Amino acid sequence: MVALWPATLPRIQYVFPDAMPVKWTEKMEQRRADIKQSFLHAWHGYKKYAMGQDELRPVSNTYINKFGGWGATLIDSLTTLHIMGLDAEFNEALSHLPRDFHTKEERLSVFETTIRHLAGLISAYELSGHRHKALLRKAEALGQALLPAFDNAAGYPSHFWDQSRSLPFDDKTLFAEVGTVQLEGEEFFMLSHHTGDTRYATKAQTITEALDRMGYEHGLNIPGLYPTHMSTAAGGRFLDSTCTLGAMGDSAYEYFLKQYILTEGMIPQYAKMYIESIDNVKRHMLYQLPNTPLLFLPPLDTETMQPGEEMDHLACFAPGMLAIGAQLLDRPDDLVVAEGLLETCVYMYRSSSTGLGPETWRVPYNVEPYNRITYAKDRSKSREWWNDSNATVPVGTSRNMYRRPVTPYQLEGPLPDIRGKPRYLGLDPVDRSYMLRPETLESIFILYRITGDPKYREYGWEIYQSIEKWCKTPSGYAAIRDVELDAYANGTTATNNWIDKMESFLLAETFKYLYLLFSPPDVISLDEYVFNTEAHPFARRSIDWVRLIFPGQSKEE
Ligand code: DMJ
């Protein structure tokens, strides 16, 4: 691991007790070991049937290329291999890195290539102590291959890029993709930092400046609530009015905050943009199911002010983001909201017959706009939503904010099962597939590290067991068609619920967050690292970010 340094921003993680009871520690270590074996199962299947290709197809034992054919899973797995201490596998993976980054694909996703490949390479370079220069050389080659995709009037990354003709697929892109390359701007910042070539950081900052200047004339109806579709033509205006923290919007908000962390608070602009967005998200987009702790974050049409009817799994990254922002920017209510949103995401897992969460679900018709005071009252009178009156699980813990002592070893045995119970009225899955997505586990990991509440480990463990039960194939892990398997008549089995698909984020994110959830809290501490949206950690460090991002200017100028 790279050398650590004292952060100047407020502490993020909970102060965990130095020693835990041996029995409890052993149990957590066993879980961590099991998760590592699961990751290895997927890695070995990929290695056997798909090494160097983008994705294993875990049912047919074939492969598919859809990210340039450069070995998306291989590159996306590097950081997890390293964190899990799988040195032989890590070194073997290095010998299979692509020779170059040329592709004949007409629709190369600039966003996916940046978050998976570019971030994967730079983060692996850092984690392995800067020893493997090939990782940095590859990252630079990839960075150079991607730069022309920003050559449009707006300076935004194209959505799809035709590399061989050096042409965009069309003149449209997505807010999540525009906003996210800022951190890949982190990658781009990091690339500039490691190579000394400031072009990457400048590209990223140009986008931040453009977003920061956006107003009504660009199609922005409410400050900080950016719609999803954007034009890459001059002016770079929005093409629709729907704002979401789910698909097509998600990681841009995440990156406002993470850029602030990466640059160690030296550039207040990022925090300002984050706060503006989150304040308006809470004001206009957040709902509570009355008398429950469940919160919802559906999309909003910022023109008609009509909320969407569904919430998607992708939005379940938001609790983790809000919790980190709460700690760093002294926003205690954001932690309350984070916990409430995560309860909803977890509820969708725990209430399904497979224990896995659907891709999308309906927001109940009787939700009410979030109100801090009503919500606090409802929370104080309701016990944990899954805790029956006769349940015996003591989950009394603390929130880091208030620094009460935590007693994780009191949590013995499984959480009460709620599967037999009817769901809250109207809270039903819509798209019932589970795509092996990480967002809920990501937030569970972050909330655990921030609150120290042991229930989060139990939530994570249940999800892991469900993945093992329903998704494991002889060569890897498959996405599944229906999290409500019982809905199938005629004895449908786990096997014919499988989809022949194993996205690289299973190895990059899902298993990594699970593994870290059961690791000691100083393993990739949130006070030392910031994750990109694909769970590749970058070491926080004290460098002259201002000079890097605004070349030619110094702090004094
Ligand atoms: C990942 O590639 C990243 O987490 C991205 O930000 C959103 N979608 C997938 C996982 O669901």
Coordinates of C-alpha atoms and ligand atoms in Angstrom, one line a residue:
M1 CA 0.0 0.0 0.0
V2 CA 1.2 3.6 -0.6
A3 CA 2.4 5.7 2.3
L4 CA -0.3 7.3 4.3
W5 CA -0.5 11.0 5.4
P6 CA -2.5 13.0 7.9
A7 CA -5.7 14.3 6.3
T8 CA -6.7 17.9 7.0
L9 CA -10.4 17.4 6.3
P10 CA -12.6 16.2 9.2
R11 CA -12.5 12.5 10.0
I12 CA -14.9 10.3 8.1
Q13 CA -14.8 6.9 9.8
Y14 CA -16.2 5.9 13.1
V15 CA -13.6 5.5 15.9
F16 CA -13.8 1.7 16.3
P17 CA -12.6 0.2 19.6
D18 CA -9.0 -1.1 19.4
A19 CA -9.9 -4.7 20.4
M20 CA -13.0 -6.8 19.8
P21 CA -13.8 -10.1 21.4
V22 CA -11.9 -12.9 19.8
K23 CA -15.0 -14.9 18.9
W24 CA -16.5 -12.0 17.0
T25 CA -13.3 -11.2 15.2
E26 CA -12.9 -14.8 14.1
K27 CA -16.4 -14.8 12.7
M28 CA -15.7 -11.7 10.7
E29 CA -12.4 -13.1 9.4
Q30 CA -14.2 -16.2 8.3
R31 CA -16.7 -14.2 6.4
R32 CA -13.9 -12.2 4.8
A33 CA -12.2 -15.5 3.8
D34 CA -15.4 -16.8 2.3
I35 CA -15.9 -13.7 0.2
K36 CA -12.3 -13.9 -1.1
Q37 CA -13.0 -17.5 -2.2
S38 CA -16.1 -16.3 -4.1
F39 CA -14.1 -13.6 -5.8
L40 CA -11.5 -16.2 -6.7
H41 CA -14.2 -18.5 -8.1
A42 CA -15.3 -15.7 -10.5
W43 CA -11.7 -14.8 -11.3
H44 CA -10.8 -18.4 -12.1
G45 CA -13.8 -18.8 -14.4
Y46 CA -12.9 -15.6 -16.2
K47 CA -9.3 -16.8 -16.5
K48 CA -10.2 -20.2 -17.9
Y49 CA -12.8 -19.1 -20.4
A50 CA -12.3 -15.4 -21.1
M51 CA -8.8 -14.2 -20.1
G52 CA -8.0 -10.9 -21.8
Q53 CA -11.6 -10.5 -23.1
D54 CA -14.1 -8.0 -21.7
E55 CA -16.5 -10.3 -19.9
L56 CA -17.1 -13.9 -19.1
R57 CA -20.5 -15.4 -20.0
P58 CA -20.8 -17.5 -16.9
V59 CA -23.5 -19.9 -18.1
S60 CA -22.3 -20.8 -21.6
N61 CA -18.6 -20.5 -20.6
T62 CA -17.9 -18.1 -23.5
Y63 CA -17.0 -14.5 -23.5
I64 CA -18.2 -11.2 -24.9
N65 CA -16.4 -8.0 -25.9
K66 CA -18.3 -4.7 -25.6
F67 CA -15.7 -2.3 -24.0
G68 CA -13.1 -2.2 -26.7
G69 CA -12.0 -5.8 -26.3
W70 CA -9.1 -4.8 -24.0
G71 CA -10.0 -7.1 -21.1
A72 CA -12.4 -5.0 -19.1
T73 CA -12.8 -7.6 -16.4
L74 CA -9.0 -8.2 -16.1
I75 CA -8.3 -4.4 -15.7
D76 CA -11.3 -3.8 -13.5
S77 CA -10.2 -6.7 -11.2
L78 CA -6.7 -5.5 -10.6
T79 CA -7.4 -3.4 -7.5
T80 CA -9.5 -6.1 -5.9
L81 CA -6.8 -8.6 -6.5
H82 CA -4.3 -6.3 -4.9
I83 CA -6.5 -5.5 -1.9
M84 CA -7.2 -9.2 -1.3
G85 CA -3.5 -9.9 -1.3
L86 CA -3.7 -12.2 -4.3
D87 CA -0.3 -11.3 -5.5
A88 CA 0.3 -14.3 -7.8
E89 CA -3.0 -13.6 -9.6
F90 CA -2.2 -9.8 -9.7
N91 CA 1.1 -10.4 -11.3
E92 CA -0.4 -12.9 -13.8
A93 CA -3.0 -10.4 -14.7
L94 CA -0.3 -7.8 -15.4
S95 CA 1.2 -10.1 -18.1
H96 CA -2.2 -10.1 -19.9
L97 CA -2.7 -6.3 -20.2
P98 CA -3.6 -5.2 -23.7
R99 CA -0.7 -4.2 -25.9
D100 CA -2.4 -1.0 -27.0
F101 CA -5.8 0.7 -26.9
H102 CA -6.9 0.5 -30.5
T103 CA -10.4 -0.8 -31.3
K104 CA -12.6 -1.2 -34.3
E105 CA -15.7 -0.7 -32.1
E106 CA -17.8 2.1 -33.5
R107 CA -19.4 2.7 -30.2
L108 CA -16.8 2.8 -27.5
S109 CA -18.2 4.2 -24.3
V110 CA -15.9 7.0 -23.1
F111 CA -17.5 6.8 -19.6
E112 CA -17.1 3.1 -19.0
T113 CA -13.6 3.1 -20.4
T114 CA -12.7 5.9 -18.1
I115 CA -14.2 4.5 -14.9
R116 CA -13.3 0.9 -15.4
H117 CA -10.0 0.9 -17.4
L118 CA -8.3 4.2 -16.8
A119 CA -9.2 4.2 -13.1
G120 CA -8.4 0.6 -12.7
L121 CA -4.9 1.1 -14.2
I122 CA -4.0 4.2 -12.2
S123 CA -5.4 2.9 -8.9
A124 CA -3.6 -0.5 -9.3
Y125 CA -0.4 1.5 -10.1
E126 CA -0.8 3.4 -6.9
L127 CA -1.9 0.5 -4.7
S128 CA 1.1 -1.6 -5.8
G129 CA 3.5 1.2 -4.6
H130 CA 4.2 2.6 -8.1
R131 CA 6.4 -0.4 -8.9
H132 CA 4.7 -1.5 -12.1
K133 CA 5.4 1.4 -14.5
A134 CA 3.6 -0.5 -17.2
L135 CA 0.3 0.3 -15.5
L136 CA 1.1 4.0 -15.7
R137 CA 2.3 3.7 -19.3
K138 CA -0.9 1.9 -20.3
A139 CA -3.0 4.5 -18.5
E140 CA -1.3 7.3 -20.3
A141 CA -1.7 5.5 -23.7
L142 CA -5.4 5.1 -22.8
G143 CA -5.7 8.8 -21.7
Q144 CA -4.3 9.9 -25.0
A145 CA -6.6 7.6 -26.9
L146 CA -9.5 9.2 -25.1
L147 CA -8.6 12.8 -25.4
P148 CA -10.0 13.3 -29.0
A149 CA -13.4 12.2 -27.6
F150 CA -13.5 15.6 -25.9
D151 CA -12.9 17.5 -29.1
N152 CA -16.4 18.9 -29.6
A153 CA -17.7 22.4 -29.3
A154 CA -18.8 21.9 -25.6
G155 CA -15.6 20.1 -24.6
Y156 CA -17.7 17.3 -23.1
P157 CA -16.8 13.6 -23.4
S158 CA -18.8 12.0 -26.1
H159 CA -21.1 9.3 -25.1
F160 CA -20.0 6.8 -27.7
W161 CA -16.8 7.3 -29.6
D162 CA -15.7 5.8 -32.9
Q163 CA -12.0 5.5 -32.5
S164 CA -11.0 4.4 -35.9
R165 CA -12.8 7.3 -37.6
S166 CA -12.1 9.7 -34.7
L167 CA -15.7 10.6 -34.7
P168 CA -18.5 10.7 -32.1
F169 CA -21.5 8.4 -32.6
D170 CA -23.7 11.5 -32.4
D171 CA -23.7 15.0 -30.7
K172 CA -25.3 13.8 -27.5
T173 CA -24.0 12.8 -24.1
L174 CA -25.3 12.2 -20.6
F175 CA -24.9 14.2 -17.4
A176 CA -23.5 11.3 -15.4
E177 CA -20.8 10.9 -18.0
V178 CA -19.9 14.5 -18.3
G179 CA -19.8 15.0 -14.6
T180 CA -18.0 11.8 -13.9
V181 CA -14.9 12.3 -15.9
Q182 CA -14.1 15.0 -13.5
L183 CA -12.9 12.4 -11.1
E184 CA -11.6 10.4 -13.8
G185 CA -10.7 13.9 -13.9
E186 CA -9.6 12.3 -10.8
E187 CA -8.2 9.8 -13.1
F188 CA -7.5 12.7 -15.3
F189 CA -6.2 14.7 -12.3
M190 CA -4.2 11.6 -11.3
L191 CA -2.9 11.1 -14.7
S192 CA -1.8 14.7 -14.9
H193 CA -0.2 14.2 -11.4
H194 CA 1.7 11.1 -12.4
T195 CA 2.7 12.1 -15.9
G196 CA 3.2 15.9 -15.4
D197 CA 0.9 16.4 -18.5
T198 CA -1.7 19.0 -17.3
R199 CA -3.9 18.5 -20.3
Y200 CA -6.0 15.8 -18.6
A201 CA -6.7 17.9 -15.5
T202 CA -7.5 20.9 -17.6
K203 CA -10.1 19.0 -19.7
A204 CA -11.7 17.9 -16.5
Q205 CA -11.8 21.3 -14.9
T206 CA -13.2 22.9 -18.1
I207 CA -16.2 20.7 -17.6
T208 CA -16.6 21.6 -13.9
E209 CA -16.4 25.3 -14.8
A210 CA -19.1 24.8 -17.5
L211 CA -21.4 23.0 -15.2
D212 CA -20.9 25.6 -12.5
R213 CA -21.9 28.4 -14.9
M214 CA -25.0 26.6 -16.2
G215 CA -28.2 28.5 -15.8
Y216 CA -31.8 28.6 -17.2
E217 CA -30.5 29.5 -20.7
H218 CA -28.8 26.0 -20.7
G219 CA -32.0 24.2 -19.8
L220 CA -31.2 24.1 -16.0
N221 CA -34.5 24.8 -14.2
I222 CA -33.4 24.4 -10.6
P223 CA -29.8 25.1 -9.5
G224 CA -27.9 21.9 -8.9
L225 CA -30.6 19.6 -10.3
Y226 CA -29.0 18.7 -13.6
P227 CA -31.1 16.9 -16.2
T228 CA -29.7 13.8 -17.8
H229 CA -29.3 14.4 -21.6
M230 CA -26.8 17.0 -22.9
S231 CA -25.7 18.2 -26.2
T232 CA -22.0 18.3 -27.1
A233 CA -22.7 21.2 -29.5
A234 CA -21.7 24.7 -28.7
G235 CA -23.2 25.8 -25.4
G236 CA -23.6 22.2 -24.2
R237 CA -27.1 22.7 -23.1
F238 CA -29.5 20.2 -21.5
L239 CA -31.9 18.4 -23.9
D240 CA -34.4 17.2 -21.3
S241 CA -35.6 18.3 -17.9
T242 CA -35.5 15.1 -15.8
C243 CA -33.0 15.1 -12.9
T244 CA -32.1 11.8 -11.3
L245 CA -29.6 10.3 -8.9
G246 CA -30.3 7.0 -10.7
A247 CA -29.2 5.9 -14.2
M248 CA -27.7 8.7 -16.3
G249 CA -27.3 11.2 -13.4
D250 CA -25.8 9.3 -10.5
S251 CA -22.0 9.6 -10.4
A252 CA -21.8 13.2 -11.4
Y253 CA -23.2 14.2 -7.9
E254 CA -20.9 11.7 -6.3
Y255 CA -17.9 13.3 -8.1
F256 CA -18.6 16.8 -6.9
L257 CA -18.0 15.5 -3.4
K258 CA -15.2 13.2 -4.3
Q259 CA -13.3 15.8 -6.2
Y260 CA -13.5 17.9 -3.1
I261 CA -12.0 15.1 -1.0
L262 CA -9.3 14.2 -3.5
T263 CA -8.1 17.7 -3.6
E264 CA -8.3 17.8 0.2
G265 CA -10.7 20.7 0.3
M266 CA -8.3 23.0 -1.5
I267 CA -10.9 23.9 -4.2
P268 CA -14.1 24.9 -2.4
Q269 CA -16.0 25.1 -5.7
Y270 CA -16.5 21.4 -5.6
A271 CA -18.1 21.4 -2.2
K272 CA -20.2 24.4 -3.2
M273 CA -21.6 22.5 -6.2
Y274 CA -22.2 19.4 -4.1
I275 CA -24.1 21.3 -1.4
E276 CA -26.2 23.2 -3.9
S277 CA -27.2 19.9 -5.5
I278 CA -27.9 18.0 -2.3
D279 CA -29.9 20.8 -0.7
N280 CA -32.2 20.9 -3.7
V281 CA -32.4 17.1 -4.0
K282 CA -33.6 17.0 -0.4
R283 CA -36.0 19.9 -1.0
H284 CA -37.6 18.6 -4.2
M285 CA -36.8 15.0 -4.7
L286 CA -36.9 13.1 -1.4
Y287 CA -39.9 11.3 0.0
Q288 CA -40.8 9.4 3.1
L289 CA -43.3 6.5 3.5
P290 CA -45.3 7.8 6.5
N291 CA -44.8 6.0 9.8
T292 CA -41.7 4.1 8.5
P293 CA -38.1 5.0 8.3
L294 CA -38.1 4.3 4.5
L295 CA -37.1 7.2 2.2
F296 CA -37.3 7.4 -1.6
L297 CA -35.4 9.2 -4.3
P298 CA -37.3 9.0 -7.6
P299 CA -36.4 11.2 -10.6
L300 CA -37.9 14.6 -10.9
D301 CA -39.1 16.4 -14.0
T302 CA -37.7 19.8 -13.1
E303 CA -40.0 21.6 -15.6
T304 CA -43.4 20.2 -14.5
M305 CA -42.2 19.3 -11.0
Q306 CA -43.7 15.8 -11.4
P307 CA -41.8 13.1 -9.6
G308 CA -41.1 9.8 -11.3
E309 CA -43.0 6.7 -10.2
E310 CA -40.0 4.4 -9.8
M311 CA -36.6 4.4 -8.0
D312 CA -33.7 2.4 -9.4
H313 CA -31.0 0.3 -7.7
L314 CA -28.4 2.6 -9.2
A315 CA -29.6 5.3 -6.8
C316 CA -28.6 3.2 -3.9
F317 CA -25.1 4.6 -4.1
A318 CA -26.6 7.8 -2.7
P319 CA -26.7 6.8 1.0
G320 CA -22.9 6.3 0.9
M321 CA -22.3 9.6 -0.7
L322 CA -24.6 11.5 1.6
A323 CA -23.0 9.9 4.7
I324 CA -19.5 10.9 3.6
G325 CA -20.7 14.4 2.8
A326 CA -22.4 14.5 6.3
Q327 CA -19.1 13.8 8.0
L328 CA -17.0 16.1 5.9
L329 CA -19.3 19.1 5.6
D330 CA -20.9 18.9 9.0
R331 CA -24.4 18.1 7.6
P332 CA -25.9 15.7 10.3
D333 CA -29.3 15.5 8.6
D334 CA -27.6 14.0 5.5
L335 CA -26.6 11.1 7.6
V336 CA -30.2 10.6 8.8
V337 CA -31.3 10.7 5.1
A338 CA -28.5 8.3 4.1
E339 CA -29.7 5.8 6.7
G340 CA -33.3 6.1 5.6
L341 CA -32.5 5.7 1.9
L342 CA -30.3 2.7 2.6
E343 CA -33.1 1.1 4.7
T344 CA -35.3 1.2 1.6
C345 CA -32.6 -0.3 -0.6
V346 CA -32.0 -3.1 1.9
Y347 CA -35.8 -3.6 2.3
M348 CA -36.0 -4.4 -1.4
Y349 CA -33.4 -7.1 -0.9
R350 CA -34.7 -8.5 2.4
S351 CA -38.3 -8.6 1.3
S352 CA -37.7 -10.5 -1.9
S353 CA -38.0 -14.2 -2.1
T354 CA -34.3 -14.6 -3.3
G355 CA -33.0 -11.9 -0.8
L356 CA -31.7 -10.0 -3.8
G357 CA -32.7 -6.5 -4.8
P358 CA -34.6 -5.7 -8.1
E359 CA -33.2 -3.3 -10.7
T360 CA -36.2 -0.9 -10.2
W361 CA -39.2 -0.6 -7.9
R362 CA -42.3 1.5 -7.6
V363 CA -42.5 4.3 -5.2
P364 CA -45.7 3.8 -3.0
Y365 CA -48.5 6.2 -3.9
N366 CA -48.8 7.5 -0.4
V367 CA -45.3 8.8 0.1
E368 CA -44.9 12.4 1.4
P369 CA -42.2 14.9 0.8
Y370 CA -39.4 14.5 3.2
N371 CA -39.7 16.7 6.3
R372 CA -36.9 16.6 8.8
I373 CA -39.1 17.0 11.8
T374 CA -41.8 14.5 10.9
Y375 CA -39.2 12.0 9.9
A376 CA -37.3 12.4 13.1
K377 CA -40.6 11.8 15.0
D378 CA -41.4 8.7 12.9
R379 CA -38.0 7.3 13.4
S380 CA -38.0 7.8 17.1
K381 CA -41.2 5.9 17.6
S382 CA -40.5 3.1 15.1
R383 CA -38.1 0.3 16.0
E384 CA -36.0 -1.1 13.3
W385 CA -38.5 -1.9 10.5
W386 CA -37.5 -5.5 10.4
N387 CA -37.5 -6.0 14.1
D388 CA -40.7 -7.7 15.3
S389 CA -41.9 -6.9 18.8
N390 CA -40.7 -10.3 19.9
A391 CA -37.4 -10.2 18.2
T392 CA -34.3 -10.4 20.5
V393 CA -31.6 -8.9 18.3
P394 CA -30.0 -6.0 20.2
V395 CA -28.8 -3.6 17.6
G396 CA -28.3 -0.6 20.0
T397 CA -25.4 1.3 18.5
S398 CA -24.3 4.7 17.9
R399 CA -23.9 7.2 15.1
N400 CA -20.4 8.5 14.7
M401 CA -21.8 12.0 14.8
Y402 CA -22.6 11.7 18.4
R403 CA -19.7 9.4 19.4
R404 CA -21.7 7.0 21.6
P405 CA -19.9 3.7 22.2
V406 CA -20.6 0.9 19.8
T407 CA -21.1 -2.7 20.9
P408 CA -21.0 -4.8 17.8
Y409 CA -20.4 -8.1 19.5
Q410 CA -23.9 -8.0 21.0
L411 CA -25.3 -8.9 17.6
E412 CA -25.6 -12.6 17.6
G413 CA -27.4 -14.7 15.0
P414 CA -29.2 -13.7 11.9
L415 CA -31.6 -10.8 11.6
P416 CA -35.3 -11.6 11.8
D417 CA -36.6 -12.9 8.5
I418 CA -39.3 -10.7 6.9
R419 CA -39.8 -12.6 3.6
G420 CA -43.1 -14.1 4.6
K421 CA -44.7 -10.7 5.3
P422 CA -46.6 -8.7 2.7
R423 CA -44.6 -5.7 1.4
Y424 CA -45.7 -2.1 2.2
L425 CA -48.6 -1.3 0.0
G426 CA -47.4 -0.3 -3.5
L427 CA -43.8 -0.9 -2.9
D428 CA -43.2 -3.5 -5.5
P429 CA -40.4 -4.4 -7.9
V430 CA -40.9 -3.3 -11.5
D431 CA -37.8 -4.6 -13.3
R432 CA -37.2 -7.8 -11.3
S433 CA -33.7 -8.6 -12.5
Y434 CA -30.6 -8.4 -10.3
M435 CA -27.6 -7.5 -12.3
L436 CA -25.0 -8.3 -9.6
R437 CA -24.9 -4.5 -8.9
P438 CA -22.8 -3.1 -6.1
E439 CA -24.6 0.1 -5.1
T440 CA -26.4 -1.2 -2.0
L441 CA -23.3 -3.0 -0.7
E442 CA -21.3 0.1 -1.4
S443 CA -23.6 2.1 0.8
I444 CA -23.7 -0.6 3.4
F445 CA -19.9 -0.7 3.6
I446 CA -19.7 3.1 3.9
L447 CA -22.4 3.4 6.5
Y448 CA -20.7 0.6 8.5
R449 CA -17.4 2.5 8.4
I450 CA -19.1 5.7 9.4
T451 CA -21.6 4.6 12.1
G452 CA -20.0 1.4 13.3
D453 CA -23.5 -0.1 13.5
P454 CA -23.1 -3.9 13.2
K455 CA -26.5 -4.3 11.5
Y456 CA -24.8 -3.2 8.3
R457 CA -22.5 -6.2 8.4
E458 CA -25.5 -8.4 8.8
Y459 CA -27.2 -6.8 5.9
G460 CA -24.1 -7.4 3.8
W461 CA -23.7 -10.9 4.9
E462 CA -27.3 -11.8 4.0
I463 CA -26.8 -10.3 0.5
Y464 CA -23.6 -12.2 0.0
Q465 CA -25.3 -15.5 0.9
S466 CA -28.1 -14.8 -1.5
I467 CA -25.6 -14.1 -4.3
E468 CA -24.0 -17.4 -3.5
K469 CA -27.3 -19.2 -3.5
W470 CA -28.9 -17.7 -6.6
C471 CA -26.2 -16.4 -8.9
K472 CA -23.3 -18.9 -8.6
T473 CA -22.6 -20.9 -11.7
P474 CA -19.9 -23.5 -12.2
S475 CA -17.6 -20.9 -13.7
G476 CA -18.7 -17.6 -12.1
Y477 CA -21.7 -15.6 -11.1
A478 CA -24.7 -14.8 -13.3
A479 CA -27.1 -12.0 -13.2
I480 CA -30.7 -13.2 -12.6
R481 CA -33.9 -12.5 -14.3
D482 CA -36.3 -12.4 -11.4
V483 CA -35.6 -11.7 -7.7
E484 CA -39.1 -13.1 -7.0
L485 CA -38.3 -16.6 -8.1
D486 CA -41.5 -17.9 -6.5
A487 CA -43.5 -16.0 -9.1
Y488 CA -42.5 -18.7 -11.6
A489 CA -44.9 -21.6 -11.8
N490 CA -43.8 -25.2 -12.5
G491 CA -40.8 -25.5 -10.3
T492 CA -38.4 -23.1 -12.1
T493 CA -35.0 -23.4 -10.5
A494 CA -32.1 -21.1 -9.8
T495 CA -30.5 -22.4 -13.0
N496 CA -33.0 -21.2 -15.4
N497 CA -33.3 -17.9 -13.6
W498 CA -29.7 -17.1 -14.7
I499 CA -28.8 -14.5 -17.3
D500 CA -25.6 -15.4 -19.2
K501 CA -23.9 -12.2 -18.0
M502 CA -21.2 -11.3 -15.4
E503 CA -20.3 -7.6 -15.6
S504 CA -16.8 -6.6 -14.6
F505 CA -18.2 -4.5 -11.7
L506 CA -18.9 -7.8 -9.8
L507 CA -15.2 -8.2 -9.4
A508 CA -14.3 -4.5 -9.2
E509 CA -17.0 -3.5 -6.8
T510 CA -19.5 -6.0 -5.5
F511 CA -16.9 -8.4 -4.0
K512 CA -14.6 -5.6 -3.1
Y513 CA -17.1 -3.8 -1.0
L514 CA -18.2 -7.1 0.6
Y515 CA -14.6 -7.9 1.4
L516 CA -13.9 -4.5 2.9
L517 CA -17.1 -4.6 5.0
F518 CA -15.6 -7.5 6.9
S519 CA -12.0 -6.2 6.9
P520 CA -10.5 -4.3 9.8
P521 CA -11.5 -0.6 9.4
D522 CA -8.0 0.6 8.6
V523 CA -8.0 -1.5 5.4
I524 CA -8.6 1.1 2.7
S525 CA -9.8 3.6 5.3
L526 CA -12.2 6.3 4.0
D527 CA -9.8 8.8 5.8
E528 CA -7.0 7.7 3.5
Y529 CA -8.6 6.8 0.2
V530 CA -11.4 8.1 -2.0
F531 CA -13.1 5.6 -4.3
N532 CA -14.0 6.3 -7.9
T533 CA -17.4 5.3 -9.0
E534 CA -16.2 1.8 -10.0
A535 CA -14.6 1.3 -6.5
H536 CA -11.1 1.9 -7.5
P537 CA -9.4 3.7 -4.5
F538 CA -7.1 6.7 -4.9
A539 CA -4.9 7.6 -2.0
R540 CA -5.7 11.1 -0.7
R541 CA -2.6 13.2 -0.6
S542 CA -1.3 16.6 -0.1
I543 CA -0.1 17.9 -3.4
D544 CA -0.4 21.3 -5.0
W545 CA -3.8 20.6 -6.7
V546 CA -4.3 24.3 -7.5
R547 CA -1.2 24.4 -9.6
L548 CA -2.1 21.1 -11.3
I549 CA -5.7 22.0 -12.1
F550 CA -5.2 25.6 -12.9
P551 CA -1.7 25.5 -14.5
G552 CA -0.1 28.9 -14.8
Q553 CA -1.8 30.1 -11.6
S554 CA -0.4 29.7 -8.2
K555 CA -2.3 30.2 -5.0
E556 CA -0.8 33.6 -4.6
E557 CA -1.6 34.8 -8.1
Ligands
DMJ1 C1 -20.7 0.6 -12.2 O1 -20.1 0.6 -13.5 C2 -20.5 1.9 -11.6 O2 -20.8 1.8 -10.2 C3 -21.3 3.1 -12.2 O3 -21.1 4.3 -11.5 C4 -22.7 2.7 -12.2 N1 -23.0 1.4 -12.7 C5 -22.2 0.3 -12.5 C6 -22.6 -0.7 -11.4 O4 -24.0 -0.8 -11.3

